[in-house]
CSV table of C-alpha atoms in Angstrom, one decimal:
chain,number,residue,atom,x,y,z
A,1,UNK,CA,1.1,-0.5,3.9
A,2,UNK,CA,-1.5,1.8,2.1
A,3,UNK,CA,-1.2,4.5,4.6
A,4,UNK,CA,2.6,4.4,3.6
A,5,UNK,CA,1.7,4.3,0.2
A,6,UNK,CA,-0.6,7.4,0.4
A,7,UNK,CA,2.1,9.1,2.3
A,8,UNK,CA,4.3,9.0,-0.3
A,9,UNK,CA,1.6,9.7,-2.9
A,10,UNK,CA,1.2,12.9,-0.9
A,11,UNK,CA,4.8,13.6,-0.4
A,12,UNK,CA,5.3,13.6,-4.8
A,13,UNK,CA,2.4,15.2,-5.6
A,14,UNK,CA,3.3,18.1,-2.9
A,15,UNK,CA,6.7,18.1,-4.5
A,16,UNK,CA,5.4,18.8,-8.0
A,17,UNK,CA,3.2,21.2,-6.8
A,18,UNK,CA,6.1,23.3,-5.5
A,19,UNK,CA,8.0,22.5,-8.8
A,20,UNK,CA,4.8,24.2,-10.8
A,21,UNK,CA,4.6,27.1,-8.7
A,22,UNK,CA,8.5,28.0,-9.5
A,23,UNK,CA,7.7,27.5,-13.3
A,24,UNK,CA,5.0,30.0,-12.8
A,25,UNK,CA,7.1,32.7,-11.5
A,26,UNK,CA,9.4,31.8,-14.2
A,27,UNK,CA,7.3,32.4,-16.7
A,28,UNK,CA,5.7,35.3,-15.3
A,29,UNK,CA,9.3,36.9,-15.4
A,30,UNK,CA,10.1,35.7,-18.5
A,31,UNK,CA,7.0,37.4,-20.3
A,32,UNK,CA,7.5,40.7,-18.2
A,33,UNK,CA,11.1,40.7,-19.4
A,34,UNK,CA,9.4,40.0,-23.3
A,35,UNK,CA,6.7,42.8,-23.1
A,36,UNK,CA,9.7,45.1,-21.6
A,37,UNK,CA,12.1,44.6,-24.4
A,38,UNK,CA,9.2,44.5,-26.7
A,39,UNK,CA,8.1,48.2,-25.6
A,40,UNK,CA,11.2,48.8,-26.1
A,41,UNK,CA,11.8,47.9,-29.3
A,42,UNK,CA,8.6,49.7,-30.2
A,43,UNK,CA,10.1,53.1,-28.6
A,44,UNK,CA,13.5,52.6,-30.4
A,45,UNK,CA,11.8,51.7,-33.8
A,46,UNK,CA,9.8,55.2,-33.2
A,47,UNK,CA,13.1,57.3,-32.7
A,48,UNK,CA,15.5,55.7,-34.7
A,49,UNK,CA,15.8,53.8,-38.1
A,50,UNK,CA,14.9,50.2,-37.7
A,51,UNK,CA,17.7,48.7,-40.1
A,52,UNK,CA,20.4,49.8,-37.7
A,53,UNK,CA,19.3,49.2,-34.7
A,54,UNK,CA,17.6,46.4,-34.7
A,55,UNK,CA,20.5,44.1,-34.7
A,56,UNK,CA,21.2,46.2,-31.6
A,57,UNK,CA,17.8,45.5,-29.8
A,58,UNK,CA,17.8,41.4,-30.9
A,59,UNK,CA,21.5,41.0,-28.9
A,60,UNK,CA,19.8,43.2,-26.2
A,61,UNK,CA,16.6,41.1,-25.8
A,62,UNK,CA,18.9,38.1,-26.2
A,63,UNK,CA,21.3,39.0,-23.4
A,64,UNK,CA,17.5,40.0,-21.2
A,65,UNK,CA,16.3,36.6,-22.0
A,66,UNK,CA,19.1,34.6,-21.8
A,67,UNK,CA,19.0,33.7,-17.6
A,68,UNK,CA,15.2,33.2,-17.7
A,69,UNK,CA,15.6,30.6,-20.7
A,70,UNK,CA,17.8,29.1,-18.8
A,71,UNK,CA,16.6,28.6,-15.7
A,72,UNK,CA,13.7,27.8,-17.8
A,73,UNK,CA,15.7,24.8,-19.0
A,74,UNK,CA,16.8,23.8,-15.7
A,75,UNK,CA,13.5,23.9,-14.7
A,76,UNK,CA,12.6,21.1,-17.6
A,77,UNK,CA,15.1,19.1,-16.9
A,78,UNK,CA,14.1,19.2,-13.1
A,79,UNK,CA,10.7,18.2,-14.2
A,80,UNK,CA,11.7,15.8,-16.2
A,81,UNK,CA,14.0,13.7,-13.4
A,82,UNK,CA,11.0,14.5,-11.2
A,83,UNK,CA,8.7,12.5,-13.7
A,84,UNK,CA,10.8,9.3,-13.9
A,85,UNK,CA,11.2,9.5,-10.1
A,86,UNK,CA,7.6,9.5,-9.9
A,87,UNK,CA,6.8,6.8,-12.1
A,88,UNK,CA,9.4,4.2,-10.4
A,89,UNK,CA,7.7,5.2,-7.3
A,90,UNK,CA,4.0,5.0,-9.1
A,91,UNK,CA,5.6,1.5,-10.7
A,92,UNK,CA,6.7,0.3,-6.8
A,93,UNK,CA,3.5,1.6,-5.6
A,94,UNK,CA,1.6,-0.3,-8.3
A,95,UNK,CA,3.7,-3.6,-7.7
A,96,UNK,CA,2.9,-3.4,-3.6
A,97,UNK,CA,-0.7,-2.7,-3.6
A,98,UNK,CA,-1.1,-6.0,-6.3
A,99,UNK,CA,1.2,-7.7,-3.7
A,100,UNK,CA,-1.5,-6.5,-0.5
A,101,UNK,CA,-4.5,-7.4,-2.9
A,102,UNK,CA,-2.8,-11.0,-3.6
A,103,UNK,CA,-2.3,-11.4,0.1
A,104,UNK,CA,-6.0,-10.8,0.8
A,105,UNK,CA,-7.3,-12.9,-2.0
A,106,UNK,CA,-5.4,-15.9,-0.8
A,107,UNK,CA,-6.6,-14.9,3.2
A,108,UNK,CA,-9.8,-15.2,2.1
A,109,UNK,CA,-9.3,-18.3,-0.2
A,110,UNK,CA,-7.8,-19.8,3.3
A,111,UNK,CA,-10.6,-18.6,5.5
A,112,UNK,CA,-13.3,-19.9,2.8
A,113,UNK,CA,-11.3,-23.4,3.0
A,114,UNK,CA,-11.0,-23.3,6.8
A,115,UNK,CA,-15.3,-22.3,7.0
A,116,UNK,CA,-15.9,-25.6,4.9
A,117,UNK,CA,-14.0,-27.7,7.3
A,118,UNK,CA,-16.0,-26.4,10.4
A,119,UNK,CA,-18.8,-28.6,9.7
A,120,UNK,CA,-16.9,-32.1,9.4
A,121,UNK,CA,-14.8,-31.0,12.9
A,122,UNK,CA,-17.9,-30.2,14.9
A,123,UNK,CA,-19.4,-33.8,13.7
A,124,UNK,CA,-15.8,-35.1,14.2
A,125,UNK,CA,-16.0,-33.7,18.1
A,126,UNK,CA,-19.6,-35.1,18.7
A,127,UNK,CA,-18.8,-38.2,17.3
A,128,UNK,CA,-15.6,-38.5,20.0
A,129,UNK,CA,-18.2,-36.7,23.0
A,130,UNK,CA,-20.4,-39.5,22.3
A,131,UNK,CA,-18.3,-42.8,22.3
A,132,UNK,CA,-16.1,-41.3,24.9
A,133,UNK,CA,-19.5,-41.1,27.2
A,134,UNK,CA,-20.0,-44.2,26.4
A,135,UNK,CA,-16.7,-45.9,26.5
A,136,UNK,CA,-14.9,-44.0,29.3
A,137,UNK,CA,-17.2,-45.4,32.1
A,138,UNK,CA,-17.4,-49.2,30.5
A,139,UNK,CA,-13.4,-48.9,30.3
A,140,UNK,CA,-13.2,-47.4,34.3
A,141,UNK,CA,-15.5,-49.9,35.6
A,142,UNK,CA,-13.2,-52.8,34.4
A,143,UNK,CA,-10.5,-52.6,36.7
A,144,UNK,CA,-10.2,-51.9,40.2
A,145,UNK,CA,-8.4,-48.7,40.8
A,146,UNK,CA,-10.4,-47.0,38.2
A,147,UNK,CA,-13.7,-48.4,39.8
A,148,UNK,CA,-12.3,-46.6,42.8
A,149,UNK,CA,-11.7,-43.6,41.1
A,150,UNK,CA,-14.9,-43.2,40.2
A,151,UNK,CA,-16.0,-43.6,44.0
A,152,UNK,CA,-17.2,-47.4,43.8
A,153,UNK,CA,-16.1,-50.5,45.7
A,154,UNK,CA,-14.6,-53.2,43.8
A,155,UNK,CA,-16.6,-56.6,44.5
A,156,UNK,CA,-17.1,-60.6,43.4
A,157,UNK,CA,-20.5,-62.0,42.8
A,158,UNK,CA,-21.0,-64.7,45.4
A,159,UNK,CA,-23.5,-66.9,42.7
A,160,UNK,CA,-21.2,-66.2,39.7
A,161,UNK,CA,-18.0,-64.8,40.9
A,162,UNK,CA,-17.8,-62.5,38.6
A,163,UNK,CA,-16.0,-59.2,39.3
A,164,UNK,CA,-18.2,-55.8,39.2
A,165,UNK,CA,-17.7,-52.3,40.6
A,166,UNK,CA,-20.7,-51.2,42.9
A,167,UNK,CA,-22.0,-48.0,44.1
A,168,UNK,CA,-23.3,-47.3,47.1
A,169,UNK,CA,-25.9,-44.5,47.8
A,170,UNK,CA,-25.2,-42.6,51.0
């Protein structure tokens, strides 16, 4: 999820980059075109009365200016679809790494609540070991086939006539 996350940071930010660079160029035409019509302006003003042509050289550097300003424009209004696109995606970006952090916060709330229960399950378990090695042998030597199981003989006291299981050594 992050690495998807900085991927897409990357992919934006490499986007704008390539935006900036073509309003760079722009503007480096743009103020070649001004300092050419300013120069000349300066020539005409030198050679000819100002009154009458300047009219003349304002439509001039208007008409020279006129596709850089708009591609200028363009360029704005590109950068400015490029900066709401980017802050949905910052927004969505925002909204799934608070998502990632919630998820970990309650894994570790869960793992905290499971580490507290360890203790009463491994005293649960020894407490079951224990009556189980006590009762399991009590409960097999009370009837016959478990008695046999358990490799014993099945026999009646002779005095009492009670019933026990025996074991013989071998």
């Amino acid at each position: 999820m992050l690495s998807e996350t900085v991927d897409l940071l990357g992919v934006v930010v490499a986007k704008m980059s390539e935006k900036l660079d073509q309003h760079g160029e722009t503007l480096v035409t743009v103020q070649k075109t001004a300092l050419e019509s300013r120069d000349a302006a300066q020539a005409a003003k030198s050679y000819t009365d100002p009154q009458r042509y300047g009219r003349h050289i304002g439509n001039e550097i208007d008409k020279a200016l006129v596709v850089p300003l708009n591609r200028l424009e363009a360029l704005h209004s590109g950068f400015a679809a490029d900066r709401q696109d980017t802050r949905r995606t910052l927004d969505d970006l925002a909204r799934q790494e608070e998502a990632v952090l919630q998820r970990l916060r309650d894994d570790q709330a869960s793992a905290g609540r499971r580490k507290k229960r360890i203790p009463f399950i491994a005293l649960f378990g020894l407490v079951l070991v224990l009556c189980l090695a006590i009762a399991l042998p009590r409960f097999m030597a009370v009837s016959g086939t478990a008695c046999a199981v358990l490799g014993g003989e099945w026999l009646k006291e002779n005095a009492s006539g009670r019933l026990a299981c025996v074991f013989y050594g071998g």
